[in-house]
């Protein structure tokens, strides 16, 4: 009895150390901001709740970026976790990042529980520590939007622990299957990768135990539970009118395009990242995952680790591990139509579980081979130190958008999104020359997209180079001729060049395409007044005031025009209206009005 209590205390202590290690190694996450998709995800969550309440999370596709890409993902539990963080922290980035770190700690402890079912406890501890600190997880933990993988891993691992506990006789069938079903349902409501759990777990079960009536009965029971829940969730998703699982929209091709050979090299890159996680990249394009010594060596090392435990004497644990690894990577290997990069570190969060288990088996085999196995068991401490350092330093990449996109443009120079988003960052910091360079580079990567051309024009305009700006705006308008906002900026370039005729021509096109553009009407009034077209100017100013009745700019212009033309009856009322929004401007115009009168 004492030994049992001591064993439980030891198990709990080791689990607590794993949890603490996961938290400590990611302590810098708490000082990070929100980057890339984070603000959109948080904003979308807030908007869904305000419009539909909490049940809206169960009927809304996940992260349909800007309405242009609708992958029809269904992840209500991710929505709920983000919503709760926003509620608790009032939008503070710290709370979102703290939740990611805590969930990673929970996933690491669940790895320890799962590994302990197949390995010596001390070996399972080191394998779980490897999972907790492995640098390939930094994207999932440091990136708030990477929570989908962490939360899904928590529920998938909890399901696997229940299955393994029944397999090893640790818990009753009823308990394992009941809680396994609950956790699996949560996984299905978190990420689509959960649909591959039956393949990974039941394949593992078969490879571990082989045939036999008892094993067959267990597999049938688990298949019924897991398969039934998969079917139920699919039917639920199909039930929506227009459907969360309605046919995928035609996605625009990736830039640069991804070919089947690229996907193969992407898979080898995934294998490489497990044993040689240097360098890491926040974005991968085909140009950075091609043949290289590091990819080939790393992939061979990882495959060797799996295959070395693939024989019957090892109960084919290596094949089970590789099945897990491949099953959870399958959705992102390009076999299923999806808009995913050629490789992505966050996609390794769940597959890496089996790699860490294989590393534990390798350490256990090494310890048994040497008489002094105790010392061998401490070998991982030396090997894990450089991984810890990489994981901690990796926070620098994710501290803010500028750092992230500077890293991406250096790591994947042919990725359009990296250069385009970095240009936006530079523009926001008033680094207009650097912004124009990045916009132009992005335009060369994706010349059919009007946004970088327009961005370059905007940047040149702020540099005091309206002639160059006009050329880039003109190119952007060739691609998006219906864009009134873009044409308004084009008019601004003519204004900066002193070309009133060109400006007026563009502004007239703006109000024709967008009659609600207040600034265009007001500017047309100014141009008409300069040209001596008083009636036209008054018409334009009044049109602007119809859109914004108390707007100081249009009010001031109209009052000044009426004062100059001697029509004073309406002016006192307009001055009173102007005083509400611009007292100082109203005072100046009142003085001018009194003098004129």
Coordinates of C-alpha atoms in Angstrom, one line a residue:
X1 CA 0.0 0.0 0.0
X2 CA 2.8 2.4 0.9
X3 CA 4.6 1.5 -2.3
X4 CA 1.4 2.3 -4.3
X5 CA 1.1 5.7 -2.5
X6 CA 4.8 6.4 -3.1
X7 CA 4.4 5.4 -6.7
X8 CA 1.5 7.8 -7.2
X9 CA 3.3 10.6 -5.5
X10 CA 6.3 10.0 -7.7
X11 CA 4.1 9.9 -10.8
X12 CA 2.4 13.2 -9.7
X13 CA 5.7 14.8 -9.0
X14 CA 7.2 14.0 -12.4
X15 CA 4.0 15.2 -14.1
X16 CA 4.2 18.4 -12.2
X17 CA 7.8 18.9 -13.3
X18 CA 6.8 18.3 -16.9
X19 CA 4.0 20.9 -16.5
X20 CA 6.3 23.4 -14.9
X21 CA 9.0 22.9 -17.5
X22 CA 6.4 23.6 -20.3
X23 CA 5.4 26.8 -18.5
X24 CA 9.0 28.0 -17.7
X25 CA 10.3 27.4 -21.2
X26 CA 7.6 29.6 -22.7
X27 CA 7.6 32.3 -20.1
X28 CA 8.5 34.9 -22.8
X29 CA 5.1 34.2 -24.4
X30 CA 3.5 36.4 -21.8
X31 CA 5.2 39.5 -23.1
X32 CA 4.3 39.0 -26.8
X33 CA 1.7 40.9 -28.7
X34 CA -1.0 39.8 -31.2
X35 CA 0.3 39.0 -34.7
X36 CA -0.9 38.0 -38.2
X37 CA -4.3 36.4 -37.9
X38 CA -4.7 36.9 -34.2
X39 CA -6.6 40.2 -34.3
X40 CA -8.9 38.9 -37.0
X41 CA -9.6 35.7 -35.0
X42 CA -10.3 37.6 -31.8
X43 CA -12.4 40.2 -33.6
X44 CA -14.4 37.5 -35.5
X45 CA -15.1 35.7 -32.2
X46 CA -16.3 38.9 -30.6
X47 CA -18.5 39.7 -33.6
X48 CA -20.1 36.2 -33.7
X49 CA -21.0 36.3 -30.0
X50 CA -22.5 39.8 -30.3
X51 CA -24.7 38.8 -33.2
X52 CA -25.6 35.2 -32.4
X53 CA -24.6 34.5 -28.8
X54 CA -22.6 31.4 -27.7
X55 CA -24.6 29.1 -30.0
X56 CA -23.3 31.1 -33.0
X57 CA -19.9 29.4 -32.4
X58 CA -21.5 26.1 -33.4
X59 CA -22.9 27.4 -36.7
X60 CA -20.2 29.6 -38.0
X61 CA -17.2 28.5 -40.2
X62 CA -13.8 29.2 -38.5
X63 CA -11.5 31.9 -39.7
X64 CA -12.8 32.6 -43.2
X65 CA -10.1 35.1 -43.8
X66 CA -11.5 38.5 -44.9
X67 CA -14.4 36.6 -46.6
X68 CA -12.1 35.6 -49.4
X69 CA -11.1 32.1 -48.4
X70 CA -13.7 29.9 -46.8
X71 CA -12.1 26.6 -45.8
X72 CA -15.3 25.6 -44.0
X73 CA -13.4 24.7 -40.9
X74 CA -15.7 23.9 -37.9
X75 CA -14.0 24.7 -34.6
X76 CA -16.5 25.9 -32.1
X77 CA -14.4 25.0 -29.0
X78 CA -11.5 27.2 -30.3
X79 CA -14.0 30.1 -30.7
X80 CA -15.3 29.5 -27.1
X81 CA -11.8 29.4 -25.7
X82 CA -10.9 32.7 -27.5
X83 CA -14.1 34.3 -26.3
X84 CA -13.5 33.3 -22.7
X85 CA -10.0 34.8 -22.9
X86 CA -11.4 38.0 -24.2
X87 CA -14.0 38.1 -21.5
X88 CA -11.5 37.4 -18.7
X89 CA -8.7 39.7 -19.9
X90 CA -10.7 42.4 -21.6
X91 CA -8.7 41.8 -24.8
X92 CA -5.3 41.8 -23.1
X93 CA -2.7 39.8 -25.2
X94 CA -1.3 38.4 -21.9
X95 CA -4.4 36.3 -21.2
X96 CA -4.5 34.8 -24.7
X97 CA -0.9 33.8 -24.5
X98 CA -1.2 32.5 -21.0
X99 CA -4.0 30.2 -22.1
X100 CA -1.8 28.8 -24.9
X101 CA 1.1 28.2 -22.5
X102 CA -1.2 26.5 -20.0
X103 CA -2.7 24.3 -22.6
X104 CA 0.7 23.3 -23.8
X105 CA 1.5 22.3 -20.3
X106 CA -1.6 20.1 -20.1
X107 CA -0.7 18.5 -23.4
X108 CA 2.8 17.8 -22.1
X109 CA 1.4 16.1 -19.0
X110 CA -0.9 14.0 -21.1
X111 CA 2.1 12.9 -23.1
X112 CA 3.7 11.8 -19.9
X113 CA 0.6 9.9 -19.0
X114 CA 0.4 8.2 -22.4
X115 CA 4.1 7.4 -22.6
X116 CA 4.1 5.9 -19.0
X117 CA 1.7 3.3 -20.3
X118 CA 4.4 2.0 -22.7
X119 CA 7.7 3.1 -21.2
X120 CA 9.5 3.0 -17.8
X121 CA 8.3 6.0 -15.8
X122 CA 11.7 7.8 -15.8
X123 CA 12.0 7.3 -19.5
X124 CA 8.5 8.5 -20.1
X125 CA 9.4 11.6 -18.1
X126 CA 12.3 12.5 -20.5
X127 CA 10.2 11.8 -23.5
X128 CA 7.4 14.1 -22.2
X129 CA 10.1 16.8 -21.5
X130 CA 11.2 16.5 -25.1
X131 CA 7.6 17.2 -26.2
X132 CA 7.4 20.1 -23.7
X133 CA 10.5 21.9 -24.9
X134 CA 10.8 20.9 -28.6
X135 CA 11.4 24.0 -30.7
X136 CA 9.0 22.8 -33.5
X137 CA 6.1 23.7 -31.1
X138 CA 7.0 27.4 -30.8
X139 CA 4.7 28.5 -33.6
X140 CA 1.7 26.8 -32.0
X141 CA 2.5 28.2 -28.5
X142 CA 3.7 31.7 -29.3
X143 CA 1.1 32.3 -32.0
X144 CA -2.4 32.7 -30.4
X145 CA -4.0 31.4 -33.6
X146 CA -1.9 28.3 -33.2
X147 CA -4.2 27.3 -30.4
X148 CA -6.2 25.1 -32.7
X149 CA -3.4 22.5 -32.7
X150 CA -2.7 22.7 -29.0
X151 CA -6.4 22.4 -27.9
X152 CA -7.0 19.6 -30.4
X153 CA -3.9 17.8 -29.1
X154 CA -5.2 18.0 -25.5
X155 CA -8.4 16.2 -26.4
X156 CA -6.7 13.8 -28.8
X157 CA -4.1 12.9 -26.2
X158 CA -6.8 12.5 -23.5
X159 CA -8.6 10.1 -25.9
X160 CA -5.4 8.2 -26.4
X161 CA -4.7 8.0 -22.7
X162 CA -8.2 6.4 -22.2
X163 CA -7.6 3.9 -24.9
X164 CA -4.1 3.1 -23.6
X165 CA -5.4 2.8 -20.1
X166 CA -7.9 0.2 -21.2
X167 CA -5.3 -1.6 -23.3
X168 CA -3.0 -1.9 -20.3
X169 CA -5.8 -2.7 -17.8
X170 CA -5.4 0.5 -15.9
X171 CA -9.1 1.5 -16.0
X172 CA -12.3 -0.3 -16.7
X173 CA -13.7 -0.7 -20.2
X174 CA -16.7 1.5 -19.3
X175 CA -14.7 4.3 -17.9
X176 CA -12.2 4.3 -20.7
X177 CA -14.8 4.2 -23.4
X178 CA -17.1 6.8 -21.8
X179 CA -14.4 9.4 -21.2
X180 CA -12.6 8.5 -24.4
X181 CA -15.8 9.3 -26.3
X182 CA -16.3 12.6 -24.5
X183 CA -12.7 13.7 -25.2
X184 CA -12.9 12.6 -28.8
X185 CA -16.1 14.5 -29.3
X186 CA -14.4 17.6 -28.0
X187 CA -11.5 17.0 -30.3
X188 CA -13.9 16.8 -33.3
X189 CA -15.3 20.2 -32.3
X190 CA -11.7 21.6 -32.1
X191 CA -10.0 20.7 -35.4
X192 CA -10.6 18.5 -38.4
X193 CA -7.4 16.5 -37.7
X194 CA -9.4 14.6 -35.1
X195 CA -11.2 12.7 -37.9
X196 CA -7.9 10.7 -38.3
X197 CA -7.8 9.6 -34.6
X198 CA -9.6 6.3 -35.5
X199 CA -6.9 5.5 -38.0
X200 CA -4.1 6.4 -35.7
X201 CA -5.4 4.7 -32.6
X202 CA -7.0 1.6 -34.0
X203 CA -4.0 1.0 -36.3
X204 CA -1.7 1.4 -33.3
X205 CA -3.9 -1.1 -31.4
X206 CA -3.7 -3.7 -34.2
X207 CA 0.0 -3.3 -34.7
X208 CA 0.6 -3.6 -30.9
X209 CA -1.7 -6.5 -30.1
X210 CA -2.4 -8.3 -33.4
X211 CA -5.3 -10.6 -33.8
X212 CA -7.3 -12.2 -31.1
X213 CA -10.9 -12.3 -29.9
X214 CA -10.4 -10.0 -27.0
X215 CA -8.4 -7.5 -29.0
X216 CA -10.9 -7.7 -31.8
X217 CA -13.8 -7.0 -29.4
X218 CA -12.0 -3.9 -28.0
X219 CA -11.2 -2.5 -31.4
X220 CA -14.8 -3.0 -32.6
X221 CA -16.1 -1.2 -29.5
X222 CA -13.7 1.7 -30.0
X223 CA -14.4 1.8 -33.7
X224 CA -18.1 2.0 -33.0
X225 CA -17.6 4.9 -30.6
X226 CA -15.1 6.9 -32.6
X227 CA -16.7 6.2 -36.0
X228 CA -20.2 6.9 -34.6
X229 CA -19.1 10.3 -33.3
X230 CA -17.3 11.1 -36.6
X231 CA -20.5 10.4 -38.4
X232 CA -22.7 12.4 -36.0
X233 CA -20.4 15.5 -36.2
X234 CA -20.4 15.2 -40.0
X235 CA -24.1 14.9 -40.2
X236 CA -24.5 17.9 -37.9
X237 CA -22.2 20.0 -40.1
X238 CA -24.1 18.9 -43.2
X239 CA -27.3 19.9 -41.6
X240 CA -26.8 23.7 -41.9
X241 CA -28.6 25.4 -44.7
X242 CA -25.9 26.2 -47.3
X243 CA -23.8 24.2 -45.0
X244 CA -20.6 24.5 -43.1
X245 CA -19.6 21.6 -45.3
X246 CA -21.0 23.1 -48.5
X247 CA -18.7 22.7 -51.4
X248 CA -15.4 24.5 -51.0
X249 CA -15.1 27.8 -52.8
X250 CA -12.6 27.7 -55.6
X251 CA -9.4 28.8 -53.8
X252 CA -6.9 31.0 -55.7
X253 CA -3.7 29.3 -56.5
X254 CA -0.9 29.5 -54.0
X255 CA 1.9 32.0 -54.8
X256 CA 4.4 30.5 -55.6
X257 CA 2.5 27.4 -56.9
X258 CA 3.0 24.1 -55.1
X259 CA 3.5 20.9 -57.1
X260 CA 3.4 17.2 -56.0
X261 CA 7.2 17.0 -55.8
X262 CA 7.1 20.1 -53.6
X263 CA 4.7 18.3 -51.3
X264 CA 7.1 15.3 -51.2
X265 CA 9.9 17.6 -50.1
X266 CA 7.5 19.2 -47.7
X267 CA 7.0 15.8 -46.0
X268 CA 10.7 15.2 -45.8
X269 CA 11.0 18.7 -44.3
X270 CA 8.5 17.6 -41.6
X271 CA 10.7 14.6 -40.9
X272 CA 13.8 16.8 -40.8
X273 CA 12.3 19.2 -38.3
X274 CA 11.8 16.5 -35.7
X275 CA 15.5 15.6 -35.4
X276 CA 17.2 18.7 -36.8
X277 CA 14.9 21.6 -35.8
X278 CA 17.4 24.2 -37.1
X279 CA 16.7 26.5 -38.8
X280 CA 13.0 27.1 -38.1
X281 CA 10.8 29.2 -40.4
X282 CA 7.5 30.8 -39.8
X283 CA 6.5 30.2 -43.4
X284 CA 7.7 27.6 -45.9
X285 CA 7.6 28.0 -49.7
X286 CA 8.8 25.4 -52.3
X287 CA 12.1 27.2 -52.7
X288 CA 13.1 26.6 -49.1
X289 CA 12.1 23.0 -48.8
X290 CA 13.9 21.5 -51.7
X291 CA 16.8 19.0 -51.6
X292 CA 19.5 19.9 -49.1
X293 CA 21.9 17.9 -46.9
X294 CA 20.1 18.9 -43.7
X295 CA 16.7 17.8 -45.1
X296 CA 18.0 14.4 -46.3
X297 CA 20.0 13.7 -43.1
X298 CA 17.2 14.8 -40.8
X299 CA 14.6 12.9 -42.7
X300 CA 16.7 9.7 -42.6
X301 CA 17.4 10.1 -38.9
X302 CA 13.7 10.4 -38.1
X303 CA 12.7 7.5 -40.4
X304 CA 15.5 5.5 -38.9
X305 CA 14.1 6.1 -35.4
X306 CA 10.7 4.8 -36.5
X307 CA 12.0 1.8 -38.5
X308 CA 14.4 0.7 -35.8
X309 CA 11.4 -0.2 -33.7
X310 CA 9.3 -1.6 -36.5
X311 CA 9.9 -5.3 -36.0
X312 CA 7.7 -7.9 -34.2
X313 CA 10.1 -8.1 -31.3
X314 CA 9.3 -4.5 -30.5
X315 CA 5.6 -5.1 -31.0
X316 CA 5.9 -3.0 -34.1
X317 CA 5.8 0.2 -32.0
X318 CA 7.8 2.0 -34.7
X319 CA 5.2 1.3 -37.3
X320 CA 2.5 2.4 -34.9
X321 CA 4.4 5.6 -34.3
X322 CA 4.9 6.3 -38.0
X323 CA 1.2 5.6 -38.6
X324 CA 0.3 8.3 -36.0
X325 CA 2.8 10.7 -37.5
X326 CA 1.6 10.2 -41.0
X327 CA -2.1 10.1 -40.2
X328 CA -2.1 13.5 -38.5
X329 CA 0.0 15.0 -41.3
X330 CA -2.1 13.6 -44.0
X331 CA -4.6 16.6 -44.2
X332 CA -1.7 19.0 -44.9
X333 CA 0.2 17.0 -47.5
X334 CA -1.8 18.2 -50.4
X335 CA -3.7 15.0 -50.9
X336 CA -6.9 16.6 -49.6
X337 CA -7.7 19.9 -51.4
X338 CA -6.8 22.6 -48.9
X339 CA -5.0 26.0 -49.0
X340 CA -2.0 25.1 -46.9
X341 CA 1.7 26.0 -47.3
X342 CA 4.1 23.3 -48.5
X343 CA 5.1 22.9 -44.8
X344 CA 4.2 24.5 -41.5
X345 CA 5.7 23.9 -38.0
X346 CA 2.3 24.2 -36.3
X347 CA 1.1 21.1 -38.2
X348 CA 3.7 19.0 -36.4
X349 CA 2.3 19.6 -32.9
X350 CA 0.1 16.4 -32.9
X351 CA 2.3 14.2 -35.1
X352 CA 5.4 15.0 -32.9
X353 CA 3.8 13.0 -30.0
X354 CA 4.8 9.7 -31.7
X355 CA 8.4 11.0 -32.4
X356 CA 8.8 11.8 -28.7
X357 CA 7.6 8.3 -27.8
X358 CA 10.1 6.8 -30.3
X359 CA 12.8 8.9 -28.7
X360 CA 11.8 7.4 -25.4
X361 CA 12.0 3.9 -26.8
X362 CA 15.5 4.6 -28.1
X363 CA 16.6 5.9 -24.7
X364 CA 15.1 2.8 -23.0
X365 CA 16.8 0.5 -25.4
X366 CA 20.1 2.3 -24.8
X367 CA 19.7 2.1 -21.0
X368 CA 19.1 -1.6 -21.1
X369 CA 22.2 -2.2 -23.3
X370 CA 24.5 -0.6 -20.8
X371 CA 25.1 -2.0 -17.3
X372 CA 25.0 1.4 -15.8
X373 CA 21.7 2.4 -17.3
X374 CA 21.1 5.1 -14.7
X375 CA 23.7 7.4 -16.2
X376 CA 22.3 6.9 -19.7
X377 CA 18.9 8.0 -18.5
X378 CA 20.4 11.4 -17.7
X379 CA 21.9 11.8 -21.2
X380 CA 18.8 13.6 -22.5
X381 CA 19.4 16.5 -20.1
X382 CA 22.5 17.3 -22.1
X383 CA 20.7 16.9 -25.4
X384 CA 17.7 19.0 -24.3
X385 CA 19.7 22.1 -23.3
X386 CA 20.3 23.4 -26.9
X387 CA 16.6 22.7 -27.7
X388 CA 15.6 24.8 -24.7
X389 CA 17.7 27.7 -25.9
X390 CA 16.2 27.6 -29.4
X391 CA 12.7 27.5 -28.0
X392 CA 13.3 30.5 -25.6
X393 CA 15.0 32.6 -28.3
X394 CA 12.3 31.8 -30.8
X395 CA 10.0 34.3 -29.0
X396 CA 11.8 37.1 -30.7
X397 CA 10.3 36.1 -34.0
X398 CA 6.7 36.3 -32.6
X399 CA 7.0 39.5 -30.5
X400 CA 5.1 41.7 -33.0
X401 CA 4.1 41.8 -36.7
X402 CA 7.1 43.7 -37.9
X403 CA 9.5 41.1 -36.3
X404 CA 7.5 38.3 -37.7
X405 CA 7.3 39.6 -41.3
X406 CA 10.9 40.6 -41.3
X407 CA 11.7 37.0 -40.4
X408 CA 9.3 35.6 -43.0
X409 CA 10.7 37.7 -45.9
X410 CA 14.3 36.6 -44.9
X411 CA 13.3 32.9 -44.5
X412 CA 10.9 32.7 -47.6
X413 CA 11.8 35.6 -49.9
X414 CA 9.4 34.5 -52.6
X415 CA 6.3 34.6 -50.3
X416 CA 4.0 37.4 -51.4
X417 CA 2.3 37.7 -48.0
X418 CA 5.5 38.3 -46.2
X419 CA 6.6 41.3 -48.3
X420 CA 3.1 42.8 -48.5
X421 CA 2.5 42.6 -44.8
X422 CA 6.0 43.9 -44.0
X423 CA 5.3 46.9 -46.3
X424 CA 2.1 47.6 -44.3
X425 CA 4.2 47.6 -41.1
X426 CA 6.8 50.0 -42.5
X427 CA 4.1 52.3 -43.8
X428 CA 2.5 52.4 -40.4
X429 CA 5.9 53.4 -38.9
X430 CA 6.2 56.2 -41.6
X431 CA 9.2 54.4 -43.1
X432 CA 7.8 55.1 -46.6
X433 CA 10.9 54.4 -48.6
X434 CA 11.3 50.9 -47.2
X435 CA 7.5 50.4 -47.5
X436 CA 7.6 51.3 -51.2
X437 CA 10.5 48.8 -51.8
X438 CA 8.5 46.0 -50.1
X439 CA 5.3 46.8 -52.0
X440 CA 7.1 46.8 -55.3
X441 CA 8.8 43.4 -54.4
X442 CA 5.3 42.0 -53.5
X443 CA 3.9 43.3 -56.8
X444 CA 6.6 41.4 -58.8
X445 CA 5.6 38.2 -56.9
X446 CA 1.9 38.7 -57.6
X447 CA 1.5 41.2 -60.4
X448 CA -2.3 40.5 -60.8
X449 CA -3.0 41.8 -57.3
X450 CA -3.8 45.5 -57.2
X451 CA -3.0 46.0 -53.5
X452 CA 0.8 46.1 -53.6
X453 CA 0.7 48.5 -56.6
X454 CA -1.7 50.8 -54.7
X455 CA 0.5 50.5 -51.6
X456 CA 3.6 51.5 -53.6
X457 CA 1.7 54.5 -55.0
X458 CA 0.6 55.5 -51.5
X459 CA 4.2 55.2 -50.2
X460 CA 5.6 57.4 -53.0
X461 CA 2.9 60.0 -52.4
X462 CA 4.0 60.3 -48.8
X463 CA 7.6 60.5 -50.0
X464 CA 6.7 63.6 -52.0
X465 CA 6.9 61.8 -55.3
X466 CA 3.5 62.3 -56.8
X467 CA 4.6 61.5 -60.4
X468 CA 5.8 58.0 -59.4
X469 CA 2.7 57.6 -57.2
X470 CA 0.4 58.3 -60.1
X471 CA 2.1 55.6 -62.2
X472 CA 1.6 52.9 -59.5
X473 CA -2.0 54.0 -58.8
X474 CA -2.7 53.8 -62.6
X475 CA -1.4 50.2 -62.6
X476 CA -3.5 49.4 -59.6
X477 CA -6.6 50.8 -61.3
X478 CA -6.0 48.7 -64.4
X479 CA -6.4 45.7 -62.1
X480 CA -9.3 47.1 -60.0
X481 CA -11.0 49.7 -62.2
X482 CA -14.2 49.6 -60.0
X483 CA -12.4 50.6 -56.8
X484 CA -13.6 54.1 -55.9
X485 CA -11.3 54.4 -52.9
X486 CA -8.3 53.6 -55.1
X487 CA -9.4 56.2 -57.7
X488 CA -9.7 58.7 -54.8
X489 CA -6.0 58.2 -53.9
X490 CA -5.2 58.5 -57.6
X491 CA -6.9 61.9 -57.5
X492 CA -4.7 62.8 -54.6
X493 CA -1.6 62.2 -56.7
X494 CA -2.9 64.7 -59.3
X495 CA -3.6 67.1 -56.5
X496 CA 0.0 66.8 -55.2
X497 CA 1.2 67.5 -58.8
X498 CA -1.0 70.6 -59.1
X499 CA -3.0 69.0 -61.9
X500 CA -6.5 70.3 -61.1
X501 CA -8.0 69.0 -64.3
X502 CA -6.7 65.4 -63.7
X503 CA -7.8 65.5 -60.1
X504 CA -11.3 66.7 -61.0
X505 CA -11.6 64.0 -63.7
X506 CA -10.8 61.3 -61.2
X507 CA -13.0 62.7 -58.5
X508 CA -16.0 62.8 -60.8
X509 CA -15.4 59.1 -61.5
X510 CA -15.2 58.5 -57.8
X511 CA -18.6 60.0 -57.0
X512 CA -20.1 58.3 -60.0
X513 CA -18.9 54.9 -58.6
X514 CA -19.4 55.8 -54.9
X515 CA -21.9 58.6 -54.3
X516 CA -21.4 58.3 -50.6
X517 CA -17.8 59.5 -50.7
X518 CA -17.9 62.7 -48.6
X519 CA -14.3 63.8 -49.3
X520 CA -14.7 63.5 -53.0
X521 CA -17.8 65.8 -53.1
X522 CA -16.0 68.3 -50.8
X523 CA -12.9 68.3 -52.9
X524 CA -14.9 68.7 -56.1
X525 CA -16.5 71.8 -54.4
X526 CA -13.0 73.2 -53.7
X527 CA -11.9 72.6 -57.3
X528 CA -15.1 74.2 -58.7
X529 CA -14.7 77.2 -56.5
X530 CA -11.1 77.7 -57.6
X531 CA -12.3 77.5 -61.2
X532 CA -14.9 80.2 -60.5
X533 CA -17.8 77.8 -60.8
X534 CA -19.7 79.1 -57.8
X535 CA -23.0 77.3 -58.5
X536 CA -21.2 74.0 -59.0
X537 CA -19.1 74.5 -55.9
X538 CA -22.2 75.2 -53.8
X539 CA -23.9 72.1 -55.2
X540 CA -20.9 69.9 -54.3
X541 CA -20.6 71.3 -50.8
X542 CA -24.3 70.8 -50.1
X543 CA -24.0 67.2 -51.4
X544 CA -21.2 66.6 -49.0
X545 CA -23.3 68.0 -46.1
X546 CA -26.1 65.7 -47.1
X547 CA -23.7 62.8 -46.2
X548 CA -22.3 64.5 -43.1
X549 CA -24.5 67.3 -41.9
X550 CA -22.1 68.7 -39.2
X551 CA -18.8 68.1 -41.0
X552 CA -16.6 71.1 -40.3
X553 CA -14.7 70.9 -43.6
X554 CA -17.8 71.1 -45.8
X555 CA -19.6 73.6 -43.5
X556 CA -16.6 75.9 -43.4
X557 CA -16.3 75.8 -47.2
X558 CA -20.0 76.5 -47.7
X559 CA -20.1 79.4 -45.2
X560 CA -17.0 80.9 -46.8
X561 CA -18.5 80.6 -50.2
X562 CA -21.8 82.2 -49.2
X563 CA -19.9 85.0 -47.4
X564 CA -17.9 85.7 -50.5
X565 CA -21.0 85.8 -52.7
X566 CA -22.9 88.0 -50.3
X567 CA -25.7 85.5 -49.6
X568 CA -25.9 86.0 -45.8
X569 CA -29.4 84.8 -44.8
X570 CA -28.4 81.2 -44.2
X571 CA -25.0 81.9 -42.7
X572 CA -25.9 82.4 -39.0
X573 CA -27.6 79.0 -38.8
X574 CA -24.7 77.3 -40.5
X575 CA -22.2 79.1 -38.1
X576 CA -24.2 77.8 -35.1
X577 CA -24.0 74.3 -36.5
X578 CA -20.3 74.7 -37.1
X579 CA -19.7 75.9 -33.5
X580 CA -20.7 72.5 -32.2
X581 CA -17.9 70.7 -34.0
X582 CA -15.3 73.4 -34.7
X583 CA -15.6 76.4 -32.4
X584 CA -12.3 78.0 -33.4
X585 CA -13.1 77.7 -37.1
X586 CA -16.6 79.0 -36.5
X587 CA -15.1 82.1 -34.7
X588 CA -12.8 82.9 -37.7
X589 CA -15.6 82.6 -40.2
X590 CA -18.0 84.6 -38.0
X591 CA -15.4 87.4 -37.8
X592 CA -15.0 87.3 -41.6
X593 CA -18.8 87.3 -42.0
X594 CA -19.2 90.3 -39.7
X595 CA -16.5 92.2 -41.5
X596 CA -18.1 91.4 -44.9
X597 CA -21.5 92.5 -43.6

